[in-house]
mmCIF file of C-alpha atoms in Angstrom:
data_model
loop_
_atom_site.group_PDB
_atom_site.id
_atom_site.type_symbol
_atom_site.label_atom_id
_atom_site.label_comp_id
_atom_site.label_asym_id
_atom_site.label_seq_id
_atom_site.Cartn_x
_atom_site.Cartn_y
_atom_site.Cartn_z
ATOM 1 C CA UNK A 26 211.758 -56.221 146.789
ATOM 2 C CA UNK A 27 209.909 -52.873 146.675
ATOM 3 C CA UNK A 28 207.970 -53.729 143.693
ATOM 4 C CA UNK A 29 206.790 -57.088 145.508
ATOM 5 C CA UNK A 30 205.738 -55.272 148.421
ATOM 6 C CA UNK A 31 203.944 -52.597 146.353
ATOM 7 C CA UNK A 32 201.985 -55.661 144.504
ATOM 8 C CA UNK A 33 201.241 -57.082 147.905
ATOM 9 C CA UNK A 34 199.651 -53.845 149.364
ATOM 10 C CA UNK A 35 197.534 -53.758 146.029
ATOM 11 C CA UNK A 36 196.455 -57.259 146.377
ATOM 12 C CA UNK A 37 195.525 -56.623 149.915
ATOM 13 C CA UNK A 38 193.143 -53.994 149.099
ATOM 14 C CA UNK A 39 191.650 -56.004 146.182
ATOM 15 C CA UNK A 40 193.455 -54.532 143.133
ATOM 16 C CA UNK A 41 193.919 -57.175 140.507
ATOM 17 C CA UNK A 42 197.579 -57.538 139.538
ATOM 18 C CA UNK A 43 196.898 -58.115 135.766
ATOM 19 C CA UNK A 44 194.871 -54.729 135.560
ATOM 20 C CA UNK A 45 197.857 -52.905 137.524
ATOM 21 C CA UNK A 46 200.242 -54.452 135.012
ATOM 22 C CA UNK A 47 198.123 -53.180 132.055
ATOM 23 C CA UNK A 48 197.557 -49.815 133.634
ATOM 24 C CA UNK A 49 201.346 -49.288 134.645
ATOM 25 C CA UNK A 50 202.525 -47.935 131.251
ATOM 26 C CA UNK A 51 199.982 -45.110 131.453
ATOM 27 C CA UNK A 52 200.660 -44.027 134.830
ATOM 28 C CA UNK A 53 203.593 -41.557 133.778
ATOM 29 C CA UNK A 54 201.441 -39.998 131.231
ATOM 30 C CA UNK A 55 198.419 -39.678 133.562
ATOM 31 C CA UNK A 56 200.689 -38.109 136.108
ATOM 32 C CA UNK A 57 202.098 -35.678 133.684
ATOM 33 C CA UNK A 58 198.557 -34.556 132.687
ATOM 34 C CA UNK A 59 197.614 -34.163 136.362
ATOM 35 C CA UNK A 60 200.674 -31.954 136.990
ATOM 36 C CA UNK A 61 199.963 -29.810 133.909
ATOM 37 C CA UNK A 62 196.348 -29.513 134.752
ATOM 38 C CA UNK A 63 197.115 -28.220 138.572
ATOM 39 C CA UNK A 64 199.535 -25.904 136.987
ATOM 40 C CA UNK A 65 196.940 -24.624 134.373
ATOM 41 C CA UNK A 66 194.418 -24.230 137.380
ATOM 42 C CA UNK A 67 196.871 -22.177 139.262
ATOM 43 C CA UNK A 68 196.701 -19.490 136.584
ATOM 44 C CA UNK A 69 194.608 -16.344 136.932
ATOM 45 C CA UNK A 70 190.976 -16.821 135.515
ATOM 46 C CA UNK A 71 191.278 -20.618 135.303
ATOM 47 C CA UNK A 72 189.063 -22.996 137.526
ATOM 48 C CA UNK A 73 188.730 -26.745 138.040
ATOM 49 C CA UNK A 74 185.306 -27.771 139.185
ATOM 50 C CA UNK A 75 184.267 -31.296 140.581
ATOM 51 C CA UNK A 76 180.922 -32.618 141.180
ATOM 52 C CA UNK A 77 181.517 -32.150 144.934
ATOM 53 C CA UNK A 78 182.630 -28.425 144.330
ATOM 54 C CA UNK A 79 180.307 -25.894 145.692
ATOM 55 C CA UNK A 80 180.891 -23.832 142.632
ATOM 56 C CA UNK A 81 179.807 -26.678 140.204
ATOM 57 C CA UNK A 82 176.834 -25.256 137.994
ATOM 58 C CA UNK A 83 173.634 -26.659 139.767
ATOM 59 C CA UNK A 84 171.586 -27.048 136.529
ATOM 60 C CA UNK A 85 174.337 -29.391 135.231
ATOM 61 C CA UNK A 86 174.102 -31.556 138.252
ATOM 62 C CA UNK A 87 170.530 -32.158 137.202
ATOM 63 C CA UNK A 88 171.426 -34.326 134.050
ATOM 64 C CA UNK A 89 171.820 -38.052 134.195
ATOM 65 C CA UNK A 90 175.517 -38.066 133.397
ATOM 66 C CA UNK A 91 177.147 -34.754 134.561
ATOM 67 C CA UNK A 92 180.864 -34.389 133.847
ATOM 68 C CA UNK A 93 183.006 -35.486 136.873
ATOM 69 C CA UNK A 94 185.480 -32.611 136.161
ATOM 70 C CA UNK A 95 185.180 -29.129 134.330
ATOM 71 C CA UNK A 96 187.987 -27.083 133.062
ATOM 72 C CA UNK A 97 186.641 -23.445 133.197
ATOM 73 C CA UNK A 98 188.216 -20.330 131.728
ATOM 74 C CA UNK A 99 186.746 -16.937 131.962
ATOM 75 C CA UNK A 100 183.706 -15.191 133.937
ATOM 76 C CA UNK A 101 182.682 -18.242 136.262
ATOM 77 C CA UNK A 102 179.410 -16.215 137.222
ATOM 78 C CA UNK A 103 178.060 -16.796 133.678
ATOM 79 C CA UNK A 104 177.487 -20.677 134.736
ATOM 80 C CA UNK A 105 174.754 -19.723 137.422
ATOM 81 C CA UNK A 106 172.313 -17.434 135.683
ATOM 82 C CA UNK A 107 169.565 -18.148 133.162
ATOM 83 C CA UNK A 108 170.983 -19.380 130.026
ATOM 84 C CA UNK A 109 169.794 -20.708 126.549
ATOM 85 C CA UNK A 110 171.835 -22.807 124.200
ATOM 86 C CA UNK A 111 171.810 -21.822 120.464
ATOM 87 C CA UNK A 112 173.081 -24.370 117.720
ATOM 88 C CA UNK A 113 172.997 -24.965 114.182
ATOM 89 C CA UNK A 114 174.723 -25.943 110.999
ATOM 90 C CA UNK A 115 178.484 -25.320 110.610
ATOM 91 C CA UNK A 116 177.890 -24.554 106.738
ATOM 92 C CA UNK A 117 175.112 -21.984 107.665
ATOM 93 C CA UNK A 118 173.699 -19.437 105.038
ATOM 94 C CA UNK A 119 174.133 -16.053 105.649
ATOM 95 C CA UNK A 120 170.585 -15.417 106.853
ATOM 96 C CA UNK A 121 170.980 -18.284 109.384
ATOM 97 C CA UNK A 122 173.958 -16.638 110.671
ATOM 98 C CA UNK A 123 172.310 -13.459 110.901
ATOM 99 C CA UNK A 124 169.249 -15.017 112.599
ATOM 100 C CA UNK A 125 171.453 -16.642 115.156
ATOM 101 C CA UNK A 126 173.185 -13.376 115.868
ATOM 102 C CA UNK A 127 169.939 -11.377 116.183
ATOM 103 C CA UNK A 128 168.348 -13.871 118.412
ATOM 104 C CA UNK A 129 171.236 -14.259 120.540
ATOM 105 C CA UNK A 130 171.921 -10.508 121.020
ATOM 106 C CA UNK A 131 168.048 -9.852 121.926
ATOM 107 C CA UNK A 132 168.099 -12.712 124.301
ATOM 108 C CA UNK A 133 171.428 -11.527 125.943
ATOM 109 C CA UNK A 134 169.919 -8.174 126.238
ATOM 110 C CA UNK A 135 167.043 -9.900 128.212
ATOM 111 C CA UNK A 136 169.368 -11.163 130.522
ATOM 112 C CA UNK A 137 170.102 -14.552 129.031
ATOM 113 C CA UNK A 138 173.618 -16.338 128.782
ATOM 114 C CA UNK A 139 174.068 -17.865 125.335
ATOM 115 C CA UNK A 140 175.561 -21.022 125.354
ATOM 116 C CA UNK A 141 177.040 -22.694 122.132
ATOM 117 C CA UNK A 142 179.832 -24.874 121.053
ATOM 118 C CA UNK A 143 182.422 -22.421 119.549
ATOM 119 C CA UNK A 144 182.130 -24.238 115.928
ATOM 120 C CA UNK A 145 181.985 -22.373 112.660
ATOM 121 C CA UNK A 146 178.490 -20.915 111.377
ATOM 122 C CA UNK A 147 175.665 -20.729 113.732
ATOM 123 C CA UNK A 148 177.737 -21.231 116.968
ATOM 124 C CA UNK A 149 179.968 -18.514 116.085
ATOM 125 C CA UNK A 150 177.333 -16.080 115.320
ATOM 126 C CA UNK A 151 175.607 -16.891 118.364
ATOM 127 C CA UNK A 152 178.445 -16.172 120.639
ATOM 128 C CA UNK A 153 179.088 -12.847 118.727
ATOM 129 C CA UNK A 154 175.553 -11.935 119.327
ATOM 130 C CA UNK A 155 175.675 -12.951 123.026
ATOM 131 C CA UNK A 156 178.700 -10.839 123.659
ATOM 132 C CA UNK A 157 176.903 -7.803 122.181
ATOM 133 C CA UNK A 158 174.647 -7.910 125.339
ATOM 134 C CA UNK A 159 175.101 -8.163 129.076
ATOM 135 C CA UNK A 160 174.251 -11.807 129.155
ATOM 136 C CA UNK A 161 177.490 -12.664 127.308
ATOM 137 C CA UNK A 162 178.291 -16.004 126.229
ATOM 138 C CA UNK A 163 179.716 -19.593 127.289
ATOM 139 C CA UNK A 164 181.457 -21.793 124.877
ATOM 140 C CA UNK A 165 181.261 -25.476 125.526
ATOM 141 C CA UNK A 166 184.315 -27.237 123.516
ATOM 142 C CA UNK A 167 185.048 -30.682 122.508
ATOM 143 C CA UNK A 168 188.700 -30.694 122.926
ATOM 144 C CA UNK A 169 191.018 -29.830 125.848
ATOM 145 C CA UNK A 170 190.605 -26.186 126.945
ATOM 146 C CA UNK A 171 193.898 -25.365 126.111
ATOM 147 C CA UNK A 172 193.327 -26.428 122.386
ATOM 148 C CA UNK A 173 191.872 -23.917 119.907
ATOM 149 C CA UNK A 174 189.478 -25.658 117.385
ATOM 150 C CA UNK A 175 188.874 -24.805 114.767
ATOM 151 C CA UNK A 176 191.966 -22.623 114.248
ATOM 152 C CA UNK A 177 189.996 -20.135 111.968
ATOM 153 C CA UNK A 178 187.917 -19.401 115.053
ATOM 154 C CA UNK A 179 190.975 -18.425 117.107
ATOM 155 C CA UNK A 180 190.156 -14.698 117.268
ATOM 156 C CA UNK A 181 186.402 -15.540 118.414
ATOM 157 C CA UNK A 182 188.003 -18.012 120.888
ATOM 158 C CA UNK A 183 190.107 -15.330 122.482
ATOM 159 C CA UNK A 184 187.287 -12.877 122.711
ATOM 160 C CA UNK A 185 185.062 -15.628 124.536
ATOM 161 C CA UNK A 186 187.845 -16.228 127.020
ATOM 162 C CA UNK A 187 188.069 -12.574 127.776
ATOM 163 C CA UNK A 188 184.521 -11.533 127.783
ATOM 164 C CA UNK A 189 182.546 -14.833 128.526
ATOM 165 C CA UNK A 190 183.572 -18.105 129.645
ATOM 166 C CA UNK A 191 184.795 -21.405 127.883
ATOM 167 C CA UNK A 192 184.894 -24.858 129.531
ATOM 168 C CA UNK A 193 185.524 -28.543 128.673
ATOM 169 C CA UNK A 194 185.411 -31.768 130.422
ATOM 170 C CA UNK A 195 188.278 -33.152 128.488
ATOM 171 C CA UNK A 196 192.033 -33.398 129.540
ATOM 172 C CA UNK A 197 194.526 -30.432 128.596
ATOM 173 C CA UNK A 198 195.655 -31.431 125.201
ATOM 174 C CA UNK A 199 192.829 -33.317 123.965
ATOM 175 C CA UNK A 200 192.707 -32.976 120.190
ATOM 176 C CA UNK A 201 189.588 -32.667 118.163
ATOM 177 C CA UNK A 202 188.088 -36.132 117.870
ATOM 178 C CA UNK A 203 184.676 -36.699 116.008
ATOM 179 C CA UNK A 204 183.373 -38.856 118.837
ATOM 180 C CA UNK A 205 183.906 -36.161 121.531
ATOM 181 C CA UNK A 206 181.570 -33.412 120.051
ATOM 182 C CA UNK A 207 178.423 -35.319 120.488
ATOM 183 C CA UNK A 208 179.513 -35.825 124.008
ATOM 184 C CA UNK A 209 180.050 -32.224 124.861
ATOM 185 C CA UNK A 210 176.378 -31.596 123.479
ATOM 186 C CA UNK A 211 174.936 -32.597 126.787
ATOM 187 C CA UNK A 212 176.669 -29.920 128.398
ATOM 188 C CA UNK A 213 175.403 -27.237 126.033
ATOM 189 C CA UNK A 214 171.746 -28.200 126.797
ATOM 190 C CA UNK A 215 172.557 -29.182 130.519
ATOM 191 C CA UNK A 216 173.564 -25.701 131.324
ATOM 192 C CA UNK A 217 170.466 -24.096 129.378
ATOM 193 C CA UNK A 218 166.847 -23.624 130.085
ATOM 194 C CA UNK A 219 166.231 -24.336 126.548
ATOM 195 C CA UNK A 220 168.098 -25.003 123.193
ATOM 196 C CA UNK A 221 167.243 -23.061 119.981
ATOM 197 C CA UNK A 222 168.254 -24.752 116.780
ATOM 198 C CA UNK A 223 168.774 -22.188 113.948
ATOM 199 C CA UNK A 224 169.525 -24.317 110.845
ATOM 200 C CA UNK A 225 170.117 -27.902 110.748
ATOM 201 C CA UNK A 226 170.216 -30.543 108.128
ATOM 202 C CA UNK A 227 168.422 -34.008 108.692
ATOM 203 C CA UNK A 228 171.527 -35.639 110.240
ATOM 204 C CA UNK A 229 172.871 -32.563 112.017
ATOM 205 C CA UNK A 230 174.658 -32.762 115.319
ATOM 206 C CA UNK A 231 172.242 -30.092 116.492
ATOM 207 C CA UNK A 232 169.567 -32.663 116.330
ATOM 208 C CA UNK A 233 171.378 -34.627 119.142
ATOM 209 C CA UNK A 234 171.637 -31.652 121.340
ATOM 210 C CA UNK A 235 167.797 -31.081 120.852
ATOM 211 C CA UNK A 236 167.219 -34.592 121.694
ATOM 212 C CA UNK A 237 169.457 -34.429 124.799
ATOM 213 C CA UNK A 238 167.804 -31.153 125.767
ATOM 214 C CA UNK A 239 164.325 -32.993 125.655
ATOM 215 C CA UNK A 240 165.492 -35.838 127.673
ATOM 216 C CA UNK A 241 166.795 -33.368 130.166
ATOM 217 C CA UNK A 242 163.578 -31.665 130.405
ATOM 218 C CA UNK A 243 164.584 -28.592 128.669
ATOM 219 C CA UNK A 244 162.625 -26.653 126.086
ATOM 220 C CA UNK A 245 163.295 -26.943 122.395
ATOM 221 C CA UNK A 246 162.792 -24.200 119.866
ATOM 222 C CA UNK A 247 163.558 -24.270 116.089
ATOM 223 C CA UNK A 248 163.252 -21.618 113.607
ATOM 224 C CA UNK A 249 161.467 -22.680 110.454
ATOM 225 C CA UNK A 250 162.852 -22.168 106.819
ATOM 226 C CA UNK A 251 162.125 -22.726 103.201
ATOM 227 C CA UNK A 252 160.800 -26.261 102.333
ATOM 228 C CA UNK A 253 163.364 -26.204 99.557
ATOM 229 C CA UNK A 254 166.398 -25.675 101.965
ATOM 230 C CA UNK A 255 168.471 -28.753 103.169
ATOM 231 C CA UNK A 256 169.357 -26.710 106.253
ATOM 232 C CA UNK A 257 165.731 -26.293 107.192
ATOM 233 C CA UNK A 258 164.907 -29.996 107.046
ATOM 234 C CA UNK A 259 166.274 -30.575 110.653
ATOM 235 C CA UNK A 260 164.341 -27.723 112.037
ATOM 236 C CA UNK A 261 161.036 -28.902 110.304
ATOM 237 C CA UNK A 262 161.657 -32.378 111.698
ATOM 238 C CA UNK A 263 162.090 -31.026 115.300
ATOM 239 C CA UNK A 264 158.947 -28.919 115.042
ATOM 240 C CA UNK A 265 156.934 -31.994 113.620
ATOM 241 C CA UNK A 266 158.262 -33.858 116.855
ATOM 242 C CA UNK A 267 157.122 -31.110 119.051
ATOM 243 C CA UNK A 268 159.646 -28.308 119.152
ATOM 244 C CA UNK A 269 158.269 -24.940 119.607
ATOM 245 C CA UNK A 270 158.253 -22.994 116.394
ATOM 246 C CA UNK A 271 159.771 -19.402 116.850
ATOM 247 C CA UNK A 272 159.966 -16.332 114.705
ATOM 248 C CA UNK A 273 161.388 -14.035 117.074
ATOM 249 C CA UNK A 274 162.859 -13.582 120.332
ATOM 250 C CA UNK A 275 159.674 -12.762 121.854
ATOM 251 C CA UNK A 276 158.469 -16.173 121.294
ATOM 252 C CA UNK A 277 161.283 -17.624 123.372
ATOM 253 C CA UNK A 278 160.903 -15.226 126.200
ATOM 254 C CA UNK A 279 157.106 -15.812 126.229
ATOM 255 C CA UNK A 280 157.738 -19.488 126.651
ATOM 256 C CA UNK A 281 159.959 -18.621 129.731
ATOM 257 C CA UNK A 282 157.219 -16.155 131.118
ATOM 258 C CA UNK A 283 159.007 -13.156 130.426
ATOM 259 C CA UNK A 284 156.717 -10.414 128.860
ATOM 260 C CA UNK A 285 157.281 -8.603 125.645
ATOM 261 C CA UNK A 286 157.272 -5.260 127.336
ATOM 262 C CA UNK A 287 160.473 -6.138 129.335
ATOM 263 C CA UNK A 288 162.149 -7.216 125.926
ATOM 264 C CA UNK A 289 161.034 -4.358 123.929
ATOM 265 C CA UNK A 290 161.978 -1.598 126.526
ATOM 266 C CA UNK A 291 165.461 -3.227 127.068
ATOM 267 C CA UNK A 292 165.910 -3.149 123.392
ATOM 268 C CA UNK A 293 164.522 0.317 122.829
ATOM 269 C CA UNK A 294 166.785 1.730 125.342
ATOM 270 C CA UNK A 295 169.808 0.126 123.336
ATOM 271 C CA UNK A 296 168.742 1.721 119.906
ATOM 272 C CA UNK A 297 171.940 2.897 118.333
ATOM 273 C CA UNK A 298 172.401 5.976 115.986
ATOM 274 C CA UNK A 299 172.038 3.212 113.169
ATOM 275 C CA UNK A 300 168.720 2.277 114.359
ATOM 276 C CA UNK A 301 167.542 5.840 114.390
ATOM 277 C CA UNK A 302 168.726 6.274 110.882
ATOM 278 C CA UNK A 303 167.060 3.151 109.677
ATOM 279 C CA UNK A 304 163.779 4.066 111.267
ATOM 280 C CA UNK A 305 163.819 7.611 109.523
ATOM 281 C CA UNK A 306 164.871 5.562 106.160
ATOM 282 C CA UNK A 307 162.100 3.008 106.214
ATOM 283 C CA UNK A 308 159.101 3.568 104.760
ATOM 284 C CA UNK A 309 155.759 1.647 104.877
ATOM 285 C CA UNK A 310 156.652 -0.307 101.782
ATOM 286 C CA UNK A 311 158.495 -3.459 102.571
ATOM 287 C CA UNK A 312 162.404 -3.436 101.951
ATOM 288 C CA UNK A 313 165.013 -6.018 102.692
ATOM 289 C CA UNK A 314 167.811 -5.446 105.343
ATOM 290 C CA UNK A 315 170.619 -5.829 102.556
ATOM 291 C CA UNK A 316 169.224 -3.163 100.442
ATOM 292 C CA UNK A 317 168.757 -0.792 103.307
ATOM 293 C CA UNK A 318 172.345 -1.408 104.255
ATOM 294 C CA UNK A 319 173.615 -0.618 100.953
ATOM 295 C CA UNK A 320 171.398 2.494 100.471
ATOM 296 C CA UNK A 321 172.563 4.009 103.714
ATOM 297 C CA UNK A 322 176.052 2.690 103.511
ATOM 298 C CA UNK A 323 175.923 0.717 106.893
ATOM 299 C CA UNK A 324 177.502 -2.685 108.066
ATOM 300 C CA UNK A 325 175.126 -5.324 107.148
ATOM 301 C CA UNK A 326 175.414 -7.131 110.576
ATOM 302 C CA UNK A 327 174.809 -4.071 112.341
ATOM 303 C CA UNK A 328 171.726 -3.286 110.188
ATOM 304 C CA UNK A 329 170.386 -6.743 111.019
ATOM 305 C CA UNK A 330 170.976 -5.948 114.724
ATOM 306 C CA UNK A 331 169.237 -2.562 114.689
ATOM 307 C CA UNK A 332 166.356 -3.990 112.635
ATOM 308 C CA UNK A 333 165.931 -6.524 115.326
ATOM 309 C CA UNK A 334 166.102 -3.855 118.116
ATOM 310 C CA UNK A 335 163.251 -1.811 116.213
ATOM 311 C CA UNK A 336 161.143 -5.078 115.662
ATOM 312 C CA UNK A 337 161.547 -5.744 119.342
ATOM 313 C CA UNK A 338 160.618 -2.134 120.135
ATOM 314 C CA UNK A 339 157.386 -2.653 118.253
ATOM 315 C CA UNK A 340 158.079 -0.181 115.642
ATOM 316 C CA UNK A 341 159.076 -2.412 112.759
ATOM 317 C CA UNK A 342 157.690 -5.603 111.521
ATOM 318 C CA UNK A 343 159.508 -8.583 109.846
ATOM 319 C CA UNK A 344 157.598 -9.890 106.881
ATOM 320 C CA UNK A 345 157.990 -13.149 105.127
ATOM 321 C CA UNK A 346 161.041 -13.216 102.658
ATOM 322 C CA UNK A 347 163.424 -11.381 105.191
ATOM 323 C CA UNK A 348 161.845 -7.935 104.397
ATOM 324 C CA UNK A 349 160.853 -5.109 106.900
ATOM 325 C CA UNK A 350 158.282 -2.524 106.986
ATOM 326 C CA UNK A 351 157.630 0.375 109.553
ATOM 327 C CA UNK A 352 154.352 -0.031 111.467
ATOM 328 C CA UNK A 353 151.675 2.665 111.152
ATOM 329 C CA UNK A 354 151.533 3.849 114.563
#
């Protein structure tokens, strides 16, 4: 009797009964997810944002298909400042990861939040570089926000949640599904003023992010590489198609109308003891970063970051082949 009355009420408002019958088995599961989501949102540092929410990122509303619901954990303020996406291959080279980290740190020092996808390779390096500066980082994941993927990035995932921000449009508990990662890419580009592709093969998912960025009216940047490297082919294709070729963070800042002097001054103020040691050790003859690190018994990643700081400060020049020399001034 009760069920008949319910069906009549649904029919009165135009709900087709066969559709109701099909959807009925899913109702308990949907209710369970909704209850779990509300419980999750009640925990400190967790946020649920709808399209009608005043706290919804305004730049994300500009895209053609913004997510209806965002699960956000961490520093919500990072969703409202200037941001740049950095993406690339999961199987990146050591040089590619160093480039991603160095660019991310320099841009973070200049006030940009680094947005990426928390994948292995370039994404991971970009997040680490972003957290090394005041701009910090935002991770857009292709799973439920309560799912850590890949598991090997668990430590990085925890750092991002603590020092940055992580978000997902997918329901809690959603596992890693291949089709969801290209879907989330529109959020990476949508949150950003531009997207930098560091290393990418010809069929890389990073090219999807770049295409979406272009469709959304965002700038696209690409770092060139060797003509013999499979991981450079995607970047070269982007450059042929109109992406801006960049060699330093200066190039990106100039595109956004931020002067070199600002970046150089900010980076020079952050020169570490390691950078001072490097400057003293550098001669006017070119030398590689790894060789310098080994000679001075410094961490290779710290050496790369310090050399970038010196480069942006205008006292060191990066030459082809990944070598550096001190400028004569």
